[in-house]
Tab-separated table of C-alpha atoms and ligand atoms in Angstrom:
chain	number	residue	atom	x	y	z
A	9	MET	CA	-11.669	16.687	-14.631
A	10	ARG	CA	-8.925	18.913	-13.624
A	11	TRP	CA	-8.104	18.815	-9.936
A	12	ASP	CA	-5.642	21.079	-8.232
A	13	ILE	CA	-4.636	20.123	-4.800
A	14	PHE	CA	-2.758	22.751	-2.645
A	15	CYS	CA	-0.424	21.509	0.167
A	16	LYS	CA	1.697	23.474	2.567
A	17	VAL	CA	4.136	21.442	4.598
A	18	ILE	CA	3.831	22.390	8.250
A	19	ASP	CA	5.989	19.821	9.766
A	20	ASN	CA	6.527	16.249	9.876
A	21	HIS	CA	5.379	14.297	6.568
A	22	GLY	CA	1.559	13.929	7.045
A	23	ASP	CA	0.618	17.196	4.963
A	24	ALA	CA	2.696	15.667	1.828
A	25	GLY	CA	1.624	12.199	2.749
A	26	VAL	CA	-1.989	12.693	2.540
A	27	CYS	CA	-1.780	14.921	-0.612
A	28	TRP	CA	0.287	12.799	-2.422
A	29	ARG	CA	-1.999	9.502	-1.738
A	30	LEU	CA	-5.227	11.575	-2.876
A	31	ALA	CA	-3.223	12.778	-5.818
A	32	ARG	CA	-2.248	9.417	-6.842
A	33	GLU	CA	-5.497	8.065	-6.305
A	34	LEU	CA	-7.480	10.355	-8.353
A	35	ALA	CA	-5.130	10.187	-11.201
A	36	GLY	CA	-5.431	6.380	-11.006
A	37	GLU	CA	-9.173	7.121	-11.525
A	38	GLY	CA	-8.308	9.033	-14.881
A	39	GLU	CA	-8.264	12.552	-13.223
A	40	GLN	CA	-5.705	15.182	-14.249
A	41	VAL	CA	-4.223	16.235	-10.958
A	42	ARG	CA	-1.820	19.083	-10.340
A	43	LEU	CA	-0.295	19.017	-6.921
A	44	TRP	CA	1.062	22.344	-5.749
A	45	ILE	CA	3.231	22.141	-2.620
A	46	ASP	CA	5.642	24.668	-1.102
A	47	ASP	CA	8.133	21.934	-0.101
A	48	PRO	CA	8.125	18.973	-2.220
A	49	SER	CA	11.400	17.543	-0.898
A	50	ALA	CA	9.940	14.512	1.140
A	51	LEU	CA	8.263	13.319	-2.237
A	52	SER	CA	11.827	12.396	-3.278
A	53	TRP	CA	11.553	9.226	-1.037
A	54	MET	CA	7.835	9.148	-0.551
A	55	ALA	CA	7.081	9.212	-4.274
A	56	PRO	CA	10.558	8.716	-6.036
A	57	VAL	CA	9.027	7.853	-9.445
A	58	GLY	CA	5.954	10.104	-9.173
A	59	ALA	CA	2.704	8.785	-10.586
A	60	PRO	CA	1.196	8.816	-14.151
A	61	GLY	CA	-1.353	11.734	-14.271
A	62	VAL	CA	0.133	13.725	-11.251
A	63	ASP	CA	2.062	16.987	-11.825
A	64	VAL	CA	3.950	18.105	-9.007
A	65	ILE	CA	4.334	21.865	-9.077
A	66	HIS	CA	6.164	24.149	-6.843
A	67	TRP	CA	3.817	26.443	-5.106
A	68	ARG	CA	5.899	29.667	-6.067
A	69	ASP	CA	5.511	28.727	-9.686
A	70	ALA	CA	1.760	29.796	-9.214
A	71	HIS	CA	2.968	33.457	-9.410
A	72	ASP	CA	3.383	33.079	-13.047
A	73	ILE	CA	-0.099	32.347	-13.611
A	74	ASP	CA	-1.878	35.126	-15.461
A	75	ALA	CA	-5.487	34.173	-14.857
A	76	ALA	CA	-6.818	36.757	-17.055
A	77	ARG	CA	-5.132	35.098	-20.126
A	78	LEU	CA	-6.208	31.534	-19.488
A	79	ALA	CA	-9.224	29.747	-20.922
A	80	PRO	CA	-11.911	28.642	-18.422
A	81	ALA	CA	-11.089	25.270	-19.636
A	82	GLN	CA	-7.704	25.367	-18.011
A	83	ALA	CA	-9.211	26.199	-14.746
A	84	PRO	CA	-9.638	23.534	-12.072
A	85	ASP	CA	-13.055	21.682	-11.826
A	86	VAL	CA	-12.070	21.153	-8.173
A	87	LEU	CA	-9.718	22.918	-6.058
A	88	ILE	CA	-8.559	21.185	-2.902
A	89	GLU	CA	-7.182	23.094	-0.318
A	90	ALA	CA	-5.542	20.793	2.166
A	91	PHE	CA	-5.743	21.573	5.901
A	92	GLY	CA	-6.700	25.499	5.532
A	93	CYS	CA	-3.358	26.203	3.628
A	94	GLU	CA	-4.889	29.214	1.500
A	95	PRO	CA	-4.282	28.221	-2.057
A	96	ALA	CA	-2.437	30.707	-4.398
A	97	GLU	CA	-4.235	33.476	-5.312
A	98	ALA	CA	-3.850	32.950	-8.975
A	99	VAL	CA	-5.372	29.763	-9.099
A	100	ILE	CA	-8.484	30.985	-7.313
A	101	ALA	CA	-8.682	33.899	-9.678
A	102	GLN	CA	-8.611	31.327	-12.509
A	103	LEU	CA	-11.207	29.434	-10.681
A	104	ALA	CA	-13.692	32.644	-10.096
A	105	ARG	CA	-13.119	33.770	-13.567
A	106	ALA	CA	-14.086	30.508	-15.246
A	107	ILE	CA	-17.171	30.180	-12.913
A	108	SER	CA	-18.288	33.429	-14.210
A	109	GLU	CA	-17.440	32.983	-17.786
A	110	ASP	CA	-18.639	29.256	-18.515
A	111	GLY	CA	-21.205	28.440	-15.848
A	112	VAL	CA	-19.805	24.856	-15.494
A	113	PRO	CA	-20.045	23.922	-11.725
A	114	ARG	CA	-16.707	23.931	-10.024
A	115	HIS	CA	-15.794	23.364	-6.419
A	116	TRP	CA	-13.476	24.720	-3.752
A	117	ILE	CA	-12.988	22.157	-0.989
A	118	ASN	CA	-11.341	22.505	2.235
A	119	LEU	CA	-9.983	18.917	3.060
A	120	GLU	CA	-9.610	18.951	6.870
A	121	TYR	CA	-7.694	16.889	9.410
A	122	LEU	CA	-8.819	13.499	10.462
A	123	SER	CA	-10.859	12.835	13.800
A	124	ALA	CA	-13.234	10.525	15.403
A	125	GLU	CA	-14.792	13.368	17.388
A	126	PRO	CA	-18.336	13.942	16.916
A	127	TYR	CA	-18.047	17.431	15.456
A	128	VAL	CA	-16.688	15.973	12.210
A	129	GLU	CA	-20.241	14.682	11.402
A	130	ARG	CA	-21.604	18.032	12.115
A	131	LEU	CA	-19.268	19.944	10.290
A	132	HIS	CA	-18.733	17.701	6.966
A	133	GLY	CA	-20.050	19.462	4.137
A	134	LEU	CA	-20.720	22.791	5.710
A	135	PRO	CA	-20.392	25.754	3.194
A	136	SER	CA	-17.906	28.683	3.979
A	137	PRO	CA	-18.461	31.794	1.991
A	138	VAL	CA	-15.337	33.585	0.941
A	139	PHE	CA	-15.386	37.508	1.548
A	140	ARG	CA	-11.769	38.422	0.697
A	141	GLY	CA	-9.300	38.071	-2.178
A	142	ALA	CA	-9.616	36.706	-5.674
A	143	GLY	CA	-12.169	34.278	-4.429
A	144	ALA	CA	-14.550	36.733	-2.733
A	145	GLY	CA	-18.099	35.683	-3.460
A	146	LEU	CA	-17.161	32.190	-3.972
A	147	THR	CA	-18.121	29.528	-1.496
A	148	LYS	CA	-15.809	26.699	-0.158
A	149	ARG	CA	-17.187	23.541	1.438
A	150	PHE	CA	-15.646	21.592	4.258
A	151	PHE	CA	-14.667	17.956	3.634
A	152	TYR	CA	-13.908	16.138	6.891
A	153	PRO	CA	-12.065	12.632	6.621
A	154	GLY	CA	-13.503	10.462	9.206
A	155	PHE	CA	-14.625	6.877	10.376
A	156	THR	CA	-18.219	6.862	9.910
A	157	PRO	CA	-20.809	7.029	6.999
A	158	ALA	CA	-21.732	10.564	7.782
A	159	THR	CA	-18.126	11.973	7.354
A	160	GLY	CA	-15.808	12.073	4.347
A	161	GLY	CA	-14.230	8.570	5.031
A	162	LEU	CA	-10.641	7.482	4.795
A	163	LEU	CA	-8.316	7.338	1.757
A	164	ARG	CA	-8.365	3.668	0.430
A	165	GLU	CA	-7.218	2.686	-2.962
A	166	HIS	CA	-9.138	0.472	-5.410
A	167	GLY	CA	-7.587	-3.192	-4.869
A	168	LEU	CA	-5.723	-2.187	-1.643
A	169	MET	CA	-7.116	-5.517	0.315
A	170	ALA	CA	-6.521	-7.624	-2.526
A	171	GLU	CA	-3.042	-6.552	-2.693
A	172	ARG	CA	-2.561	-7.046	0.918
A	173	ASP	CA	-4.185	-10.578	0.809
A	174	ALA	CA	-1.470	-11.403	-2.018
A	175	PHE	CA	1.295	-9.860	-0.108
A	176	ASP	CA	4.448	-12.253	0.191
A	177	ARG	CA	5.762	-11.217	3.752
A	178	PRO	CA	9.089	-12.949	3.722
A	179	ALA	CA	9.960	-12.050	0.029
A	180	TRP	CA	9.300	-8.289	0.989
A	181	LEU	CA	11.150	-8.514	4.157
A	182	ALA	CA	14.305	-9.995	2.404
A	183	ALA	CA	14.067	-7.474	-0.460
A	184	GLN	CA	14.196	-4.900	2.115
A	185	ALA	CA	17.061	-6.588	3.703
A	186	ILE	CA	15.200	-6.748	7.011
A	187	PRO	CA	16.969	-9.675	8.830
A	188	TRP	CA	13.813	-11.261	10.266
A	189	GLY	CA	14.544	-14.617	11.922
A	190	GLY	CA	10.957	-15.534	12.727
A	191	GLU	CA	10.803	-13.466	16.118
A	192	ARG	CA	8.140	-10.951	16.971
A	193	LEU	CA	8.292	-8.209	14.296
A	194	VAL	CA	7.245	-4.664	15.451
A	195	SER	CA	7.467	-1.425	13.488
A	196	LEU	CA	8.111	2.005	14.952
A	197	PHE	CA	7.109	5.293	13.609
A	198	CYS	CA	6.874	7.833	16.287
A	199	TYR	CA	7.786	11.223	17.583
A	200	GLU	CA	9.573	11.228	20.977
A	201	PRO	CA	6.931	9.137	23.021
A	202	PRO	CA	7.125	9.620	26.694
A	203	GLY	CA	6.575	5.750	26.916
A	204	LEU	CA	9.563	4.855	24.710
A	205	PRO	CA	12.301	4.488	27.319
A	206	ALA	CA	10.188	2.010	29.487
A	207	LEU	CA	9.312	-0.085	26.541
A	208	LEU	CA	12.674	-0.362	24.983
A	209	ASP	CA	13.665	-1.660	28.285
A	210	ALA	CA	11.106	-4.039	28.454
A	211	TRP	CA	11.949	-5.408	25.103
A	212	ARG	CA	15.449	-5.723	25.895
A	213	ARG	CA	14.517	-7.806	29.063
A	214	GLY	CA	12.361	-10.206	27.044
A	215	PRO	CA	10.971	-12.742	27.712
A	216	GLU	CA	10.486	-13.018	23.766
A	217	PRO	CA	12.970	-12.022	21.163
A	218	THR	CA	11.790	-9.015	19.126
A	219	LEU	CA	12.941	-7.355	15.857
A	220	LEU	CA	12.017	-3.722	16.045
A	221	VAL	CA	12.022	-1.948	12.628
A	222	VAL	CA	12.947	1.685	13.501
A	223	THR	CA	11.447	4.297	10.721
A	224	ALA	CA	13.866	7.102	9.571
A	225	GLY	CA	13.753	10.576	11.039
A	226	ARG	CA	12.568	11.393	14.404
A	227	SER	CA	11.778	7.673	15.502
A	228	SER	CA	15.250	6.640	14.818
A	229	ALA	CA	16.674	9.622	16.510
A	230	ALA	CA	14.230	9.048	19.565
A	231	VAL	CA	15.456	5.399	19.709
A	232	ARG	CA	19.197	6.115	19.126
A	233	SER	CA	19.118	8.763	22.062
A	234	LEU	CA	18.171	6.071	24.364
A	235	LEU	CA	20.808	3.513	23.494
A	236	SER	CA	24.665	3.474	24.138
A	237	GLU	CA	26.986	3.916	21.119
A	238	SER	CA	27.726	-0.029	21.288
A	239	GLU	CA	24.062	-0.877	21.264
A	240	VAL	CA	23.453	1.220	18.306
A	241	GLY	CA	26.538	-0.246	16.500
A	242	ALA	CA	25.609	-3.926	17.476
A	243	GLY	CA	21.911	-3.340	16.387
A	244	ALA	CA	20.882	-5.350	19.462
A	245	THR	CA	20.282	-4.925	23.344
A	246	GLY	CA	19.280	-8.029	25.139
A	247	ALA	CA	16.462	-9.800	23.677
A	248	LEU	CA	15.891	-6.973	21.212
A	249	ARG	CA	17.253	-6.580	17.716
A	250	LEU	CA	17.012	-3.404	15.870
A	251	HIS	CA	17.015	-2.623	12.228
A	252	TRP	CA	17.280	0.974	11.015
A	253	LEU	CA	15.125	1.310	7.851
A	254	PRO	CA	15.901	4.447	5.677
A	255	HIS	CA	13.176	6.453	4.324
A	256	VAL	CA	11.184	4.185	2.055
A	257	PRO	CA	8.484	5.020	-0.560
A	258	GLN	CA	4.917	5.154	0.541
A	259	PRO	CA	3.915	1.714	-0.978
A	260	ASP	CA	6.737	0.203	0.851
A	261	PHE	CA	5.669	1.944	4.143
A	262	ASP	CA	2.455	0.288	3.839
A	263	ARG	CA	4.033	-3.070	3.268
A	264	LEU	CA	6.112	-2.679	6.476
A	265	LEU	CA	2.843	-2.341	8.386
A	266	TRP	CA	1.472	-5.587	6.533
A	267	SER	CA	4.549	-7.358	7.666
A	268	CYS	CA	4.550	-6.546	11.370
A	269	ASP	CA	2.848	-8.169	14.410
A	270	LEU	CA	2.451	-4.955	16.065
A	271	ASN	CA	2.526	-1.481	14.425
A	272	PHE	CA	3.329	1.759	16.171
A	273	VAL	CA	2.159	4.630	14.077
A	274	ARG	CA	1.777	8.569	14.447
A	275	GLY	CA	0.132	11.496	13.149
A	276	GLU	CA	-2.728	10.940	10.461
A	277	ASP	CA	-1.766	9.030	7.501
A	278	SER	CA	0.093	6.293	8.968
A	279	LEU	CA	-2.652	5.715	11.167
A	280	VAL	CA	-5.014	4.948	8.400
A	281	ARG	CA	-2.461	2.690	6.813
A	282	GLY	CA	-2.327	0.858	10.207
A	283	LEU	CA	-6.027	0.350	10.046
A	284	TRP	CA	-5.753	-1.209	6.512
A	285	ALA	CA	-2.931	-3.462	7.808
A	286	GLY	CA	-5.400	-4.845	10.377
A	287	ALA	CA	-2.700	-5.709	12.820
A	288	PRO	CA	-2.463	-4.542	16.615
A	289	LEU	CA	-1.811	-1.057	16.325
A	290	VAL	CA	-0.613	1.779	18.989
A	291	TRP	CA	-0.927	5.462	17.804
A	292	GLN	CA	1.136	8.351	19.019
A	293	ILE	CA	-1.295	11.233	18.435
A	294	TYR	CA	0.203	14.671	17.006
A	295	PRO	CA	0.419	16.975	20.193
A	296	GLN	CA	-1.555	20.149	20.337
A	297	ASP	CA	-0.618	22.954	22.713
A	298	ASP	CA	-3.948	22.998	24.265
A	299	ASP	CA	-4.055	19.233	24.844
A	300	ALA	CA	-7.002	18.860	22.311
A	301	HIS	CA	-5.411	15.738	21.186
A	302	HIS	CA	-6.500	14.029	24.567
A	303	VAL	CA	-10.079	14.285	23.416
A	304	LYS	CA	-9.068	13.183	19.877
A	305	LEU	CA	-7.339	10.237	21.111
A	306	GLY	CA	-10.313	9.159	23.274
A	307	ALA	CA	-12.695	9.440	20.760
A	308	PHE	CA	-10.695	7.176	18.236
A	309	LEU	CA	-10.136	4.602	21.076
A	310	GLU	CA	-13.820	4.576	21.652
A	311	TRP	CA	-14.707	4.326	17.988
A	312	MET	CA	-12.103	1.386	17.994
A	313	ASP	CA	-14.008	-0.392	20.802
A	314	SER	CA	-10.601	-0.508	22.490
A	315	PRO	CA	-10.155	-2.901	25.589
A	316	ALA	CA	-9.121	-1.195	28.683
A	317	SER	CA	-5.528	-2.723	28.139
A	318	LEU	CA	-5.199	-0.803	24.922
A	319	VAL	CA	-6.564	2.452	26.262
A	320	ARG	CA	-3.965	2.124	29.093
A	321	PHE	CA	-1.284	1.504	26.852
A	322	HIS	CA	-2.042	4.466	24.834
A	323	HIS	CA	-2.255	6.587	27.801
A	324	ALA	CA	1.140	5.597	28.908
A	325	TRP	CA	2.694	5.527	25.333
A	326	ASN	CA	1.348	9.306	24.860
A	327	GLY	CA	2.296	10.408	28.408
A	328	PHE	CA	-1.427	11.159	29.413
A	329	SER	CA	-0.754	9.055	32.455
A	330	ASP	CA	2.191	8.630	34.796
A	331	ALA	CA	2.041	4.904	34.146
A	332	THR	CA	4.772	3.346	32.102
A	333	PRO	CA	3.631	0.943	29.222
A	334	HIS	CA	4.195	-2.715	29.984
A	335	LEU	CA	4.988	-5.273	27.295
A	336	PRO	CA	1.426	-6.401	25.845
A	337	THR	CA	1.044	-9.968	26.901
A	338	PRO	CA	0.268	-12.614	24.086
A	339	GLU	CA	-3.088	-12.537	25.160
A	340	GLU	CA	-3.490	-8.750	25.069
A	341	LEU	CA	-2.025	-8.758	21.604
A	342	VAL	CA	-4.390	-11.261	20.274
A	343	GLN	CA	-7.249	-8.941	21.722
A	344	TRP	CA	-5.758	-5.896	20.291
A	345	GLY	CA	-5.349	-7.717	16.886
A	346	ALA	CA	-9.245	-8.564	16.973
A	347	VAL	CA	-9.998	-5.052	17.790
A	348	ALA	CA	-8.090	-3.990	14.724
A	349	ALA	CA	-9.419	-6.343	12.666
A	350	GLY	CA	-12.924	-5.303	13.749
A	351	ALA	CA	-12.093	-1.707	12.953
A	352	ARG	CA	-10.865	-2.531	9.640
A	353	THR	CA	-14.219	-4.451	8.935
A	354	LYS	CA	-16.544	-1.523	9.875
A	355	LEU	CA	-14.296	0.738	7.439
A	356	LEU	CA	-14.469	-1.653	4.599
A	357	ALA	CA	-18.222	-1.608	4.538
A	358	GLN	CA	-17.919	2.246	3.973
A	359	GLU	CA	-17.138	3.988	0.702
A	360	SER	CA	-13.672	5.404	0.529
A	361	LEU	CA	-12.771	9.110	0.725
A	362	ALA	CA	-12.074	9.291	-3.186
A	363	GLN	CA	-15.764	7.912	-3.564
A	364	ARG	CA	-17.260	10.230	-1.274
A	365	LEU	CA	-15.291	13.154	-2.953
A	366	TYR	CA	-16.906	12.170	-6.234
A	367	ARG	CA	-20.447	12.305	-4.829
A	368	PHE	CA	-19.430	15.521	-3.106
A	369	VAL	CA	-18.669	17.238	-6.373
A	370	GLY	CA	-21.775	15.658	-8.039
A	371	ARG	CA	-19.930	12.772	-9.848
A	372	LYS	CA	-20.342	9.139	-9.706
A	373	SER	CA	-17.208	7.281	-8.846
B	1	LIG	C1	9.133	6.974	7.717
B	1	LIG	C2	8.315	7.089	6.613
B	1	LIG	C3	7.004	7.583	6.251
B	1	LIG	N1	6.359	7.619	5.075
B	1	LIG	C4	5.037	8.222	4.981
B	1	LIG	C5	4.023	7.700	5.472
B	1	LIG	C6	2.948	8.777	5.588
B	1	LIG	O1	2.284	9.138	4.517
B	1	LIG	C7	3.813	9.943	6.005
B	1	LIG	C8	3.789	10.388	7.615
B	1	LIG	O2	2.521	11.128	7.897
B	1	LIG	P1	1.819	10.874	9.134
B	1	LIG	O3	1.615	9.306	9.386
B	1	LIG	O4	0.571	11.571	9.125
B	1	LIG	O5	2.851	11.371	10.283
B	1	LIG	P2	3.556	12.664	10.538
B	1	LIG	O6	3.714	12.835	12.075
B	1	LIG	O7	4.736	12.446	9.837
B	1	LIG	O8	2.414	13.934	10.005
B	1	LIG	C9	1.879	14.676	11.031
B	1	LIG	O9	2.180	15.969	10.426
B	1	LIG	C10	1.431	17.021	11.149
B	1	LIG	C11	1.742	18.197	10.539
B	1	LIG	C12	-0.191	16.934	11.071
B	1	LIG	O10	-0.781	17.797	11.866
B	1	LIG	C13	-0.354	15.356	11.762
B	1	LIG	O11	-1.797	15.294	11.839
B	1	LIG	C14	0.381	14.262	10.928
B	1	LIG	O12	-0.317	14.275	9.889
B	1	LIG	O13	5.144	9.531	5.662
B	1	LIG	C15	6.999	6.919	3.854
B	1	LIG	O14	6.453	7.120	3.023
B	1	LIG	N2	8.191	6.403	4.090
B	1	LIG	C16	8.833	6.321	5.360
B	1	LIG	O15	9.796	5.755	5.307
């Protein structure tokens, strides 16, 4: 089938990250995928070598499409609109014309944001008639990723767990030049978490040595802003050593999470990757103006069966409470790890997002 995925980059890397993973996975299943994206710059490090079967096209090139001159077979079988981004009219026109001409079932899907809130099960799959523009008269359907069987599920490639099981941690760390000496290894991917200064301070004071692998971009800027020049230069402060990771391709980002004893993730895609890693994780949720993210975080923590210590830590890390995050004790880390592993087991018993997407469009995976 032909799949057209439309992606508008709003901010950060989640829009491109989710769309790229989906495109790559569908192409891996033998699909023809065009990923239309208005700002492909992040793909230069996220996916530097691309993927067979995925054409990345700049959104503006859609203006050159003359829908009236294209055969229906050139229209998408499935048009995926990521996060309500309103795909290019020319491709919608192509879809509409093909539907009217060849009678082949075609689909327009609005891929939504991930949440563990109950509304996701209610809204997943609902139709939304289109009244305006080139698509007037068509119906799109909502596809909500989620954590339960009644939702659209989570992106998970075939064979991911086998790869994770065969993963050689010391070899990968050495290949990335991450100078791990056997100490507690922690990854940091975040915005500017209110709990960061307290946590850096706690790591600095010990009691055990920690190597913090700081990802590129906002995470690294946030940490650097809290250290002195000499600490940044030395890459160390007290019991804490720091490694500044450059932007790495998505598969290496995943391997970073597989390597660490504790992962700090943010947004949407890295949360899912943290769940597949199965190690203790702490999530900085993408903040929303109306504080809707408070409820969203609560729903996720509840779905995870999080113990009180993990809930408290999340509230402090995200600034929902005045408390400062304390270093998790070894016992707490064990408990958080058990919770993460349990969550992963629950998810692995379910179909992946791509498998559910196939059923959604009436195909077997
Ligand atoms: C740091 C780093 C990230 N990545 C990838 C992993 C993920 O695919 C992507 C980061 O995406 P996220 O984890 O979702 O976090 P994010 O904060 O970048 O994206 C956010 O963007 C907002 C607009 C959305 O509303 C949020 O829900 C969220 O998706 O970047 C790499 O591939 N290499 C790297 O070195």
